[in-house]
PDB file of C-alpha atoms and ligand atoms in Angstrom:
ATOM      1  CA  MET A   1      17.485  23.430  30.209  1.00 73.00           C
ATOM      2  CA  THR A   2      18.422  21.325  27.148  1.00 83.00           C
ATOM      3  CA  SER A   3      16.237  21.978  24.140  1.00 91.00           C
ATOM      4  CA  PRO A   4      14.661  18.838  22.718  1.00 95.00           C
ATOM      5  CA  GLY A   5      16.037  17.098  19.653  1.00 98.00           C
ATOM      6  CA  THR A   6      14.345  16.540  16.296  1.00 98.00           C
ATOM      7  CA  LEU A   7      12.885  13.407  14.765  1.00 98.00           C
ATOM      8  CA  PHE A   8      13.925  13.058  11.110  1.00 98.00           C
ATOM      9  CA  VAL A   9      11.800  10.625   9.067  1.00 98.00           C
ATOM     10  CA  VAL A  10      14.292   9.273   6.548  1.00 98.00           C
ATOM     11  CA  PRO A  11      13.391   7.205   3.456  1.00 98.00           C
ATOM     12  CA  THR A  12      15.908   4.552   2.394  1.00 98.00           C
ATOM     13  CA  PRO A  13      16.198   2.673  -0.941  1.00 98.00           C
ATOM     14  CA  ILE A  14      13.606   0.037  -1.921  1.00 98.00           C
ATOM     15  CA  GLY A  15      16.325  -1.981  -3.664  1.00 97.00           C
ATOM     16  CA  ASN A  16      18.907   0.069  -5.499  1.00 97.00           C
ATOM     17  CA  LEU A  17      21.299   1.631  -2.980  1.00 96.00           C
ATOM     18  CA  GLU A  18      22.021   4.522  -5.351  1.00 96.00           C
ATOM     19  CA  ASP A  19      18.522   5.817  -4.579  1.00 97.00           C
ATOM     20  CA  ILE A  20      19.470   7.194  -1.161  1.00 97.00           C
ATOM     21  CA  THR A  21      19.376  10.994  -1.376  1.00 98.00           C
ATOM     22  CA  ILE A  22      22.416  13.103  -0.531  1.00 98.00           C
ATOM     23  CA  ARG A  23      20.430  14.766   2.246  1.00 98.00           C
ATOM     24  CA  ALA A  24      19.232  11.440   3.704  1.00 98.00           C
ATOM     25  CA  ALA A  25      22.829  10.181   3.869  1.00 98.00           C
ATOM     26  CA  ARG A  26      23.960  13.408   5.549  1.00 98.00           C
ATOM     27  CA  ILE A  27      21.157  13.265   8.146  1.00 98.00           C
ATOM     28  CA  LEU A  28      21.923   9.600   8.899  1.00 98.00           C
ATOM     29  CA  ALA A  29      25.563  10.557   9.492  1.00 98.00           C
ATOM     30  CA  GLU A  30      24.770  13.641  11.608  1.00 98.00           C
ATOM     31  CA  VAL A  31      22.039  12.431  13.993  1.00 98.00           C
ATOM     32  CA  ASP A  32      22.877  10.990  17.431  1.00 98.00           C
ATOM     33  CA  LEU A  33      20.829   7.858  16.919  1.00 98.00           C
ATOM     34  CA  ILE A  34      19.032   5.915  14.180  1.00 98.00           C
ATOM     35  CA  ALA A  35      15.789   4.133  15.118  1.00 97.00           C
ATOM     36  CA  ALA A  36      15.537   1.183  12.724  1.00 97.00           C
ATOM     37  CA  GLU A  37      12.937  -1.494  12.022  1.00 95.00           C
ATOM     38  CA  ASP A  38      15.680  -4.105  11.679  1.00 95.00           C
ATOM     39  CA  THR A  39      19.077  -2.965  12.918  1.00 95.00           C
ATOM     40  CA  ARG A  40      20.954  -5.713  11.019  1.00 96.00           C
ATOM     41  CA  HIS A  41      19.315  -4.672   7.766  1.00 95.00           C
ATOM     42  CA  THR A  42      20.049  -0.959   8.308  1.00 97.00           C
ATOM     43  CA  ARG A  43      23.642  -1.724   9.370  1.00 97.00           C
ATOM     44  CA  LYS A  44      24.290  -3.043   5.839  1.00 96.00           C
ATOM     45  CA  LEU A  45      23.088   0.245   4.342  1.00 97.00           C
ATOM     46  CA  LEU A  46      25.149   2.256   6.821  1.00 97.00           C
ATOM     47  CA  SER A  47      28.285   0.279   6.130  1.00 96.00           C
ATOM     48  CA  HIS A  48      27.736   0.814   2.371  1.00 96.00           C
ATOM     49  CA  LEU A  49      27.557   4.567   3.095  1.00 97.00           C
ATOM     50  CA  GLY A  50      30.459   4.507   5.576  1.00 97.00           C
ATOM     51  CA  ILE A  51      28.250   5.773   8.429  1.00 98.00           C
ATOM     52  CA  ALA A  52      28.817   4.698  12.053  1.00 97.00           C
ATOM     53  CA  THR A  53      25.824   6.298  13.833  1.00 98.00           C
ATOM     54  CA  PRO A  54      24.495   4.097  16.689  1.00 97.00           C
ATOM     55  CA  LEU A  55      21.322   2.113  16.000  1.00 97.00           C
ATOM     56  CA  GLN A  56      18.335   1.345  18.190  1.00 96.00           C
ATOM     57  CA  SER A  57      15.425  -0.992  17.415  1.00 95.00           C
ATOM     58  CA  TYR A  58      11.991   0.310  16.616  1.00 95.00           C
ATOM     59  CA  TYR A  59       9.789  -2.465  15.251  1.00 91.00           C
ATOM     60  CA  ARG A  60       6.137  -3.423  14.995  1.00 88.00           C
ATOM     61  CA  GLY A  61       4.705  -4.897  18.152  1.00 89.00           C
ATOM     62  CA  GLN A  62       7.155  -3.026  20.392  1.00 90.00           C
ATOM     63  CA  GLU A  63       6.292   0.512  19.278  1.00 88.00           C
ATOM     64  CA  ALA A  64       4.827   1.614  22.602  1.00 89.00           C
ATOM     65  CA  ARG A  65       7.818   0.641  24.779  1.00 91.00           C
ATOM     66  CA  GLN A  66      10.515   1.556  22.267  1.00 95.00           C
ATOM     67  CA  GLY A  67       8.708   4.788  21.392  1.00 95.00           C
ATOM     68  CA  GLN A  68       8.818   5.935  25.030  1.00 96.00           C
ATOM     69  CA  ARG A  69      12.548   5.232  25.166  1.00 96.00           C
ATOM     70  CA  LEU A  70      13.157   7.217  21.979  1.00 97.00           C
ATOM     71  CA  LEU A  71      10.954  10.037  23.254  1.00 97.00           C
ATOM     72  CA  ALA A  72      13.086  10.249  26.398  1.00 97.00           C
ATOM     73  CA  GLU A  73      16.230  10.511  24.244  1.00 97.00           C
ATOM     74  CA  LEU A  74      14.619  13.280  22.162  1.00 98.00           C
ATOM     75  CA  HIS A  75      13.697  15.162  25.357  1.00 97.00           C
ATOM     76  CA  GLN A  76      17.360  14.909  26.378  1.00 97.00           C
ATOM     77  CA  GLY A  77      18.272  16.817  23.209  1.00 97.00           C
ATOM     78  CA  LYS A  78      19.259  13.930  20.940  1.00 98.00           C
ATOM     79  CA  ASN A  79      18.442  14.102  17.247  1.00 98.00           C
ATOM     80  CA  ILE A  80      17.013  10.845  15.926  1.00 98.00           C
ATOM     81  CA  ALA A  81      16.513   9.510  12.399  1.00 98.00           C
ATOM     82  CA  LEU A  82      13.674   7.044  11.918  1.00 98.00           C
ATOM     83  CA  VAL A  83      14.187   4.502   9.111  1.00 98.00           C
ATOM     84  CA  SER A  84      12.379   1.340   8.057  1.00 96.00           C
ATOM     85  CA  ASP A  85      13.683  -1.695   6.182  1.00 95.00           C
ATOM     86  CA  ALA A  86      13.012  -0.086   2.811  1.00 96.00           C
ATOM     87  CA  GLY A  87      11.270   2.985   1.474  1.00 98.00           C
ATOM     88  CA  THR A  88       9.518   5.663   3.462  1.00 98.00           C
ATOM     89  CA  PRO A  89       8.810   5.014   7.148  1.00 97.00           C
ATOM     90  CA  ALA A  90       5.134   5.067   8.170  1.00 95.00           C
ATOM     91  CA  ILE A  91       3.958   3.968   4.686  1.00 96.00           C
ATOM     92  CA  SER A  92       2.728   0.461   5.664  1.00 94.00           C
ATOM     93  CA  ASP A  93       5.729   0.402   8.019  1.00 92.00           C
ATOM     94  CA  PRO A  94       6.138   0.966  11.743  1.00 90.00           C
ATOM     95  CA  GLY A  95       6.673   4.666  12.319  1.00 94.00           C
ATOM     96  CA  THR A  96       3.283   6.337  12.480  1.00 95.00           C
ATOM     97  CA  ARG A  97       3.045   5.922  16.271  1.00 95.00           C
ATOM     98  CA  LEU A  98       6.469   7.430  16.903  1.00 96.00           C
ATOM     99  CA  VAL A  99       5.759  10.359  14.589  1.00 97.00           C
ATOM    100  CA  ARG A 100       2.443  10.925  16.367  1.00 97.00           C
ATOM    101  CA  LEU A 101       4.073  10.630  19.792  1.00 97.00           C
ATOM    102  CA  CYS A 102       6.551  13.336  18.808  1.00 98.00           C
ATOM    103  CA  HIS A 103       3.790  15.668  17.606  1.00 98.00           C
ATOM    104  CA  ASP A 104       1.881  15.070  20.833  1.00 98.00           C
ATOM    105  CA  HIS A 105       4.948  15.933  22.954  1.00 97.00           C
ATOM    106  CA  GLY A 106       6.044  19.024  21.063  1.00 97.00           C
ATOM    107  CA  ILE A 107       9.046  17.341  19.401  1.00 98.00           C
ATOM    108  CA  ARG A 108       9.856  18.730  15.981  1.00 98.00           C
ATOM    109  CA  VAL A 109       9.314  16.233  13.141  1.00 98.00           C
ATOM    110  CA  ILE A 110      11.169  16.713   9.844  1.00 98.00           C
ATOM    111  CA  PRO A 111      10.106  14.262   7.107  1.00 98.00           C
ATOM    112  CA  LEU A 112      12.478  13.857   4.153  1.00 98.00           C
ATOM    113  CA  PRO A 113      11.259  13.021   0.634  1.00 98.00           C
ATOM    114  CA  GLY A 114      12.665   9.890  -0.958  1.00 98.00           C
ATOM    115  CA  PRO A 115      12.074   6.384  -2.267  1.00 98.00           C
ATOM    116  CA  SER A 116       8.796   4.566  -1.792  1.00 98.00           C
ATOM    117  CA  ALA A 117       7.279   1.647  -3.702  1.00 98.00           C
ATOM    118  CA  VAL A 118       4.027   3.632  -4.037  1.00 98.00           C
ATOM    119  CA  THR A 119       5.413   6.684  -5.793  1.00 98.00           C
ATOM    120  CA  THR A 120       7.848   4.622  -7.850  1.00 98.00           C
ATOM    121  CA  LEU A 121       4.993   2.547  -9.276  1.00 98.00           C
ATOM    122  CA  VAL A 122       2.543   5.426  -9.669  1.00 98.00           C
ATOM    123  CA  SER A 123       5.035   7.447 -11.687  1.00 98.00           C
ATOM    124  CA  GLY A 124       5.645   4.516 -14.035  1.00 98.00           C
ATOM    125  CA  SER A 125       2.043   3.338 -14.382  1.00 98.00           C
ATOM    126  CA  GLY A 126       0.461   6.006 -16.563  1.00 97.00           C
ATOM    127  CA  LEU A 127      -2.802   5.381 -14.678  1.00 96.00           C
ATOM    128  CA  ALA A 128      -2.899   8.134 -12.091  1.00 95.00           C
ATOM    129  CA  ASP A 129      -3.599  11.241 -14.131  1.00 91.00           C
ATOM    130  CA  ALA A 130      -6.229  12.614 -11.749  1.00 90.00           C
ATOM    131  CA  GLY A 131      -4.763  11.285  -8.496  1.00 95.00           C
ATOM    132  CA  TYR A 132      -4.717   7.957  -6.708  1.00 97.00           C
ATOM    133  CA  ALA A 133      -5.560   6.375  -3.384  1.00 97.00           C
ATOM    134  CA  PHE A 134      -3.216   4.264  -1.298  1.00 97.00           C
ATOM    135  CA  VAL A 135      -4.755   1.120   0.223  1.00 97.00           C
ATOM    136  CA  GLY A 136      -1.588  -0.816   1.136  1.00 97.00           C
ATOM    137  CA  PHE A 137      -1.800  -4.520   2.030  1.00 97.00           C
ATOM    138  CA  LEU A 138      -5.147  -6.266   1.525  1.00 97.00           C
ATOM    139  CA  PRO A 139      -6.187  -8.540   4.410  1.00 96.00           C
ATOM    140  CA  ALA A 140      -4.745 -12.063   4.161  1.00 94.00           C
ATOM    141  CA  LYS A 141      -8.117 -13.720   4.897  1.00 95.00           C
ATOM    142  CA  ALA A 142     -10.221 -14.178   1.756  1.00 94.00           C
ATOM    143  CA  GLY A 143     -13.507 -12.937   3.241  1.00 93.00           C
ATOM    144  CA  GLN A 144     -11.956  -9.753   4.622  1.00 95.00           C
ATOM    145  CA  ARG A 145     -10.015  -9.175   1.412  1.00 96.00           C
ATOM    146  CA  ARG A 146     -13.209  -9.374  -0.650  1.00 92.00           C
ATOM    147  CA  THR A 147     -15.013  -6.997   1.690  1.00 91.00           C
ATOM    148  CA  VAL A 148     -12.218  -4.432   1.296  1.00 94.00           C
ATOM    149  CA  LEU A 149     -12.253  -4.798  -2.514  1.00 92.00           C
ATOM    150  CA  GLN A 150     -16.042  -4.495  -2.524  1.00 86.00           C
ATOM    151  CA  SER A 151     -15.745  -1.215  -0.652  1.00 88.00           C
ATOM    152  CA  HIS A 152     -13.621   0.145  -3.533  1.00 90.00           C
ATOM    153  CA  LEU A 153     -16.006  -0.963  -6.318  1.00 83.00           C
ATOM    154  CA  PHE A 154     -17.129   2.558  -7.178  1.00 81.00           C
ATOM    155  CA  ASP A 155     -13.963   4.468  -6.343  1.00 87.00           C
ATOM    156  CA  VAL A 156     -13.141   6.700  -9.276  1.00 88.00           C
ATOM    157  CA  LEU A 157      -9.472   7.048  -8.361  1.00 94.00           C
ATOM    158  CA  PRO A 158      -7.041   4.219  -9.082  1.00 97.00           C
ATOM    159  CA  PHE A 159      -5.691   2.657  -5.919  1.00 97.00           C
ATOM    160  CA  VAL A 160      -2.329   1.217  -4.930  1.00 98.00           C
ATOM    161  CA  LEU A 161      -1.956  -2.176  -3.258  1.00 98.00           C
ATOM    162  CA  TYR A 162       1.026  -3.923  -1.708  1.00 98.00           C
ATOM    163  CA  GLU A 163       0.900  -7.673  -2.188  1.00 97.00           C
ATOM    164  CA  SER A 164       2.895 -10.708  -1.215  1.00 97.00           C
ATOM    165  CA  PRO A 165       3.861 -13.020  -4.109  1.00 97.00           C
ATOM    166  CA  ARG A 166       2.208 -15.944  -2.264  1.00 96.00           C
ATOM    167  CA  ARG A 167      -1.195 -14.270  -2.311  1.00 97.00           C
ATOM    168  CA  LEU A 168      -0.926 -12.593  -5.721  1.00 98.00           C
ATOM    169  CA  LEU A 169      -3.043 -15.083  -7.692  1.00 97.00           C
ATOM    170  CA  ASP A 170      -5.800 -15.185  -5.070  1.00 97.00           C
ATOM    171  CA  SER A 171      -5.918 -11.398  -4.955  1.00 97.00           C
ATOM    172  CA  LEU A 172      -6.005 -11.069  -8.750  1.00 97.00           C
ATOM    173  CA  ALA A 173      -8.885 -13.569  -8.904  1.00 96.00           C
ATOM    174  CA  ASP A 174     -10.806 -11.513  -6.335  1.00 94.00           C
ATOM    175  CA  ILE A 175     -10.013  -8.216  -8.079  1.00 94.00           C
ATOM    176  CA  LEU A 176     -11.326  -9.652 -11.358  1.00 92.00           C
ATOM    177  CA  ALA A 177     -14.481 -11.102  -9.803  1.00 88.00           C
ATOM    178  CA  ILE A 178     -15.331  -8.045  -7.735  1.00 88.00           C
ATOM    179  CA  LEU A 179     -14.034  -5.058  -9.693  1.00 89.00           C
ATOM    180  CA  GLY A 180     -14.152  -6.439 -13.234  1.00 87.00           C
ATOM    181  CA  ASP A 181     -11.502  -6.555 -15.941  1.00 90.00           C
ATOM    182  CA  ARG A 182      -9.861  -3.175 -15.425  1.00 93.00           C
ATOM    183  CA  GLN A 183      -6.448  -1.857 -16.314  1.00 96.00           C
ATOM    184  CA  ILE A 184      -3.801  -2.746 -13.759  1.00 98.00           C
ATOM    185  CA  CYS A 185      -0.108  -1.998 -13.463  1.00 98.00           C
ATOM    186  CA  LEU A 186       2.162  -4.338 -11.534  1.00 98.00           C
ATOM    187  CA  GLY A 187       5.637  -3.435 -10.336  1.00 98.00           C
ATOM    188  CA  ARG A 188       7.800  -6.310  -9.162  1.00 98.00           C
ATOM    189  CA  GLU A 189      11.253  -5.929  -7.653  1.00 98.00           C
ATOM    190  CA  LEU A 190      11.295  -2.238  -8.593  1.00 98.00           C
ATOM    191  CA  THR A 191      14.762  -0.671  -8.783  1.00 98.00           C
ATOM    192  CA  LYS A 192      16.365  -4.146  -8.439  1.00 98.00           C
ATOM    193  CA  ILE A 193      18.115  -6.366 -10.993  1.00 97.00           C
ATOM    194  CA  HIS A 194      15.005  -8.356 -11.934  1.00 96.00           C
ATOM    195  CA  GLU A 195      12.745  -5.307 -12.002  1.00 98.00           C
ATOM    196  CA  GLU A 196       9.498  -5.707 -13.924  1.00 98.00           C
ATOM    197  CA  LEU A 197       6.727  -3.246 -14.804  1.00 98.00           C
ATOM    198  CA  ILE A 198       3.596  -4.555 -16.547  1.00 98.00           C
ATOM    199  CA  LEU A 199       0.614  -2.457 -17.634  1.00 98.00           C
ATOM    200  CA  THR A 200      -2.252  -4.651 -18.811  1.00 98.00           C
ATOM    201  CA  THR A 201      -5.729  -5.863 -17.826  1.00 96.00           C
ATOM    202  CA  VAL A 202      -6.481  -7.853 -14.680  1.00 96.00           C
ATOM    203  CA  SER A 203      -7.383 -10.988 -16.689  1.00 95.00           C
ATOM    204  CA  ASP A 204      -4.186 -10.834 -18.759  1.00 97.00           C
ATOM    205  CA  LEU A 205      -2.059 -10.299 -15.681  1.00 98.00           C
ATOM    206  CA  GLN A 206      -3.759 -13.202 -13.955  1.00 98.00           C
ATOM    207  CA  ALA A 207      -3.061 -15.458 -16.965  1.00 98.00           C
ATOM    208  CA  GLU A 208       0.550 -14.308 -17.213  1.00 98.00           C
ATOM    209  CA  MET A 209       1.295 -14.804 -13.510  1.00 98.00           C
ATOM    210  CA  ALA A 210      -0.517 -18.169 -13.391  1.00 97.00           C
ATOM    211  CA  ALA A 211       1.625 -19.394 -16.301  1.00 97.00           C
ATOM    212  CA  ARG A 212       4.869 -18.845 -14.366  1.00 96.00           C
ATOM    213  CA  PRO A 213       6.258 -21.753 -12.356  1.00 96.00           C
ATOM    214  CA  VAL A 214       6.754 -19.378  -9.433  1.00 96.00           C
ATOM    215  CA  VAL A 215       6.293 -15.688  -8.712  1.00 96.00           C
ATOM    216  CA  LYS A 216       8.827 -14.218  -6.312  1.00 96.00           C
ATOM    217  CA  GLY A 217       9.893 -10.819  -5.057  1.00 97.00           C
ATOM    218  CA  GLU A 218       8.240  -7.670  -3.818  1.00 98.00           C
ATOM    219  CA  ILE A 219       5.068  -6.574  -5.526  1.00 98.00           C
ATOM    220  CA  VAL A 220       3.107  -3.343  -5.759  1.00 98.00           C
ATOM    221  CA  MET A 221       0.081  -2.811  -7.994  1.00 98.00           C
ATOM    222  CA  ILE A 222      -2.166   0.051  -9.053  1.00 98.00           C
ATOM    223  CA  VAL A 223      -5.717  -0.877 -10.037  1.00 97.00           C
ATOM    224  CA  ASP A 224      -7.601   1.543 -12.272  1.00 95.00           C
ATOM    225  CA  GLY A 225     -10.626   3.335 -10.826  1.00 92.00           C
ATOM    226  CA  SER A 226     -14.279   2.721 -11.619  1.00 85.00           C
ATOM    227  CA  LYS A 227     -15.550   4.067 -14.923  1.00 74.00           C
ATOM    228  CA  VAL A 228     -19.205   3.473 -14.193  1.00 66.00           C
ATOM    229  CA  THR A 229     -20.256   6.299 -11.924  1.00 53.00           C
ATOM    230  CA  ALA A 230     -21.060   8.992 -14.480  1.00 43.00           C
ATOM    231  CA  ALA A 231     -23.337   7.328 -16.997  1.00 49.00           C
ATOM    232  CA  VAL A 232     -23.993   3.697 -16.239  1.00 60.00           C
ATOM    233  CA  GLY A 233     -25.050   1.680 -19.232  1.00 64.00           C
ATOM    234  CA  GLY A 234     -26.952  -1.600 -19.227  1.00 67.00           C
ATOM    235  CA  ASP A 235     -23.802  -3.669 -19.811  1.00 73.00           C
ATOM    236  CA  ASP A 236     -22.047  -2.009 -16.869  1.00 77.00           C
ATOM    237  CA  LEU A 237     -25.053  -2.655 -14.646  1.00 82.00           C
ATOM    238  CA  TYR A 238     -25.164  -6.264 -15.772  1.00 85.00           C
ATOM    239  CA  GLN A 239     -21.501  -6.698 -14.866  1.00 82.00           C
ATOM    240  CA  LEU A 240     -21.860  -4.934 -11.521  1.00 84.00           C
ATOM    241  CA  LEU A 241     -24.928  -6.971 -10.571  1.00 87.00           C
ATOM    242  CA  THR A 242     -23.189 -10.193 -11.626  1.00 88.00           C
ATOM    243  CA  SER A 243     -20.235  -9.269  -9.469  1.00 84.00           C
ATOM    244  CA  LEU A 244     -22.485  -8.547  -6.477  1.00 86.00           C
ATOM    245  CA  ARG A 245     -24.300 -11.841  -7.020  1.00 89.00           C
ATOM    246  CA  GLN A 246     -20.948 -13.662  -6.999  1.00 84.00           C
ATOM    247  CA  GLN A 247     -20.260 -11.915  -3.702  1.00 82.00           C
ATOM    248  CA  GLY A 248     -23.336 -13.637  -2.266  1.00 86.00           C
ATOM    249  CA  LEU A 249     -25.646 -10.612  -2.142  1.00 88.00           C
ATOM    250  CA  SER A 250     -29.380 -11.196  -2.688  1.00 91.00           C
ATOM    251  CA  MET A 251     -30.979  -9.472  -5.682  1.00 92.00           C
ATOM    252  CA  LYS A 252     -32.846  -7.127  -3.362  1.00 91.00           C
ATOM    253  CA  ASP A 253     -29.672  -6.056  -1.520  1.00 89.00           C
ATOM    254  CA  ALA A 254     -27.676  -5.703  -4.751  1.00 88.00           C
ATOM    255  CA  VAL A 255     -30.352  -3.537  -6.389  1.00 87.00           C
ATOM    256  CA  GLN A 256     -30.609  -1.433  -3.251  1.00 85.00           C
ATOM    257  CA  LYS A 257     -26.837  -1.022  -3.080  1.00 82.00           C
ATOM    258  CA  LEU A 258     -26.464   0.041  -6.711  1.00 82.00           C
ATOM    259  CA  THR A 259     -29.459   2.386  -6.533  1.00 78.00           C
ATOM    260  CA  HIS A 260     -27.861   4.017  -3.500  1.00 73.00           C
ATOM    261  CA  ASP A 261     -24.245   4.059  -4.762  1.00 72.00           C
ATOM    262  CA  LEU A 262     -24.980   5.112  -8.334  1.00 71.00           C
ATOM    263  CA  GLY A 263     -28.007   7.268  -7.672  1.00 61.00           C
ATOM    264  CA  GLY A 264     -29.650   5.641 -10.725  1.00 61.00           C
ATOM    265  CA  SER A 265     -33.185   4.533 -11.485  1.00 68.00           C
ATOM    266  CA  ARG A 266     -34.246   1.681  -9.198  1.00 77.00           C
ATOM    267  CA  SER A 267     -36.657   0.181 -11.728  1.00 77.00           C
ATOM    268  CA  GLU A 268     -33.978   0.079 -14.455  1.00 76.00           C
ATOM    269  CA  ILE A 269     -31.487  -1.610 -12.117  1.00 84.00           C
ATOM    270  CA  TYR A 270     -34.215  -3.973 -10.908  1.00 87.00           C
ATOM    271  CA  LYS A 271     -35.034  -5.012 -14.521  1.00 84.00           C
ATOM    272  CA  ILE A 272     -31.401  -5.967 -15.149  1.00 87.00           C
ATOM    273  CA  GLY A 273     -31.271  -7.655 -11.729  1.00 89.00           C
ATOM    274  CA  ILE A 274     -34.064 -10.009 -12.827  1.00 91.00           C
ATOM    275  CA  GLU A 275     -31.965 -10.964 -15.859  1.00 87.00           C
ATOM    276  CA  VAL A 276     -28.879 -11.633 -13.714  1.00 90.00           C
ATOM    277  CA  TRP A 277     -30.724 -13.667 -11.079  1.00 91.00           C
ATOM    278  CA  LYS A 278     -32.969 -15.604 -13.517  1.00 86.00           C
ATOM    279  CA  ASP A 279     -30.811 -18.746 -13.561  1.00 71.00           C
TER     280      ASP A 279
HETATM  281  N1  SAM B   1       7.487   1.875   3.438  1.00 85.64           N
HETATM  282  C1  SAM B   1       7.693   1.130   2.223  1.00 85.64           C
HETATM  283  C2  SAM B   1       7.573   2.074   1.029  1.00 85.64           C
HETATM  284  O1  SAM B   1       7.622   3.280   1.224  1.00 85.64           O
HETATM  285  O2  SAM B   1       7.481   1.585  -0.091  1.00 85.64           O
HETATM  286  C3  SAM B   1       6.749  -0.050   2.126  1.00 85.64           C
HETATM  287  C4  SAM B   1       6.896  -1.009   3.250  1.00 85.64           C
HETATM  288  S1  SAM B   1       5.880  -2.415   3.164  1.00 85.64           S
HETATM  289  C5  SAM B   1       6.243  -3.177   4.708  1.00 85.64           C
HETATM  290  C6  SAM B   1       6.749  -3.474   2.069  1.00 85.64           C
HETATM  291  C7  SAM B   1       5.977  -3.720   0.789  1.00 85.64           C
HETATM  292  O3  SAM B   1       6.240  -2.674  -0.148  1.00 85.64           O
HETATM  293  C8  SAM B   1       6.398  -4.985   0.077  1.00 85.64           C
HETATM  294  O4  SAM B   1       5.749  -6.127   0.611  1.00 85.64           O
HETATM  295  C9  SAM B   1       5.952  -4.707  -1.342  1.00 85.64           C
HETATM  296  O5  SAM B   1       4.558  -4.887  -1.469  1.00 85.64           O
HETATM  297  C10 SAM B   1       6.271  -3.197  -1.443  1.00 85.64           C
HETATM  298  N2  SAM B   1       7.644  -3.025  -1.972  1.00 85.64           N
HETATM  299  C11 SAM B   1       8.744  -2.691  -1.265  1.00 85.64           C
HETATM  300  N3  SAM B   1       9.816  -2.642  -2.080  1.00 85.64           N
HETATM  301  C12 SAM B   1       9.376  -2.944  -3.317  1.00 85.64           C
HETATM  302  C13 SAM B   1      10.001  -3.075  -4.594  1.00 85.64           C
HETATM  303  N4  SAM B   1      11.310  -2.901  -4.732  1.00 85.64           N
HETATM  304  N5  SAM B   1       9.240  -3.396  -5.660  1.00 85.64           N
HETATM  305  C14 SAM B   1       7.907  -3.598  -5.523  1.00 85.64           C
HETATM  306  N6  SAM B   1       7.255  -3.498  -4.350  1.00 85.64           N
HETATM  307  C15 SAM B   1       7.978  -3.183  -3.266  1.00 85.64           C
END
């Protein structure tokens, strides 16, 4: 009986083609098949590397059907490399379902380290000393986006967001209103010719981006974590309550939420709530 093949999860460059690792290039050349999010896109990378391995599509929306086909090939003993358009597969990319399918069917999975917009930004941000969380894309709809941001209000760890240039200003406005004027680091077009890395505050970034005639390119941001959990002062409470009021919460619900989330004194929070809701 043929022994099953292996699924290699292979990161590819997020812009600069020199960022492919020597091992990734070797695996791409050695496997029987490459499962790619966009075969035309990956063909360009392969031709740059002088690799002629056959390609098969594996893209979002068709994961179930294409995954079964790839699983059958793996069972027949073929080794497959999974790649996405850029960066590490399964990081806000199709891939997770195929990886899971392989685990569930006893197929060996070998993930390779390599480029990703998340780690590239985090390493250049200077904000993630004690760790970070990865959130990925915020919802496109304003209401859902605000709910997600609200859920991160008290997160101590900084968190990484992917964002489209079209929605950047809306998202920055929501981040400012909901989370306050924190430190933020934006990476745009990382590793590419027009690469940009900005560490500043949310309000300054908002002003700078709004002043540009157009913002283009691929964007990743890391938003600093909450500083208010340990000892919350009156000013912090005022800002948090104002933010919750802007979110449409009643004073009662906002006071209840902060008392619960911060574990502070209800009467102290209530006193500041009266100030915030007085006009
Ligand atoms: N799997 C990829 C990774 O590991 O980075 C991410 C895939 S996700 C579909 C694509 C998003 O990643 C883009 O919309 C952008 O937010 C971010 N991104 C990708 N390349 C980037 C770059 N060169 N500079 C900044 N952000 C980038």
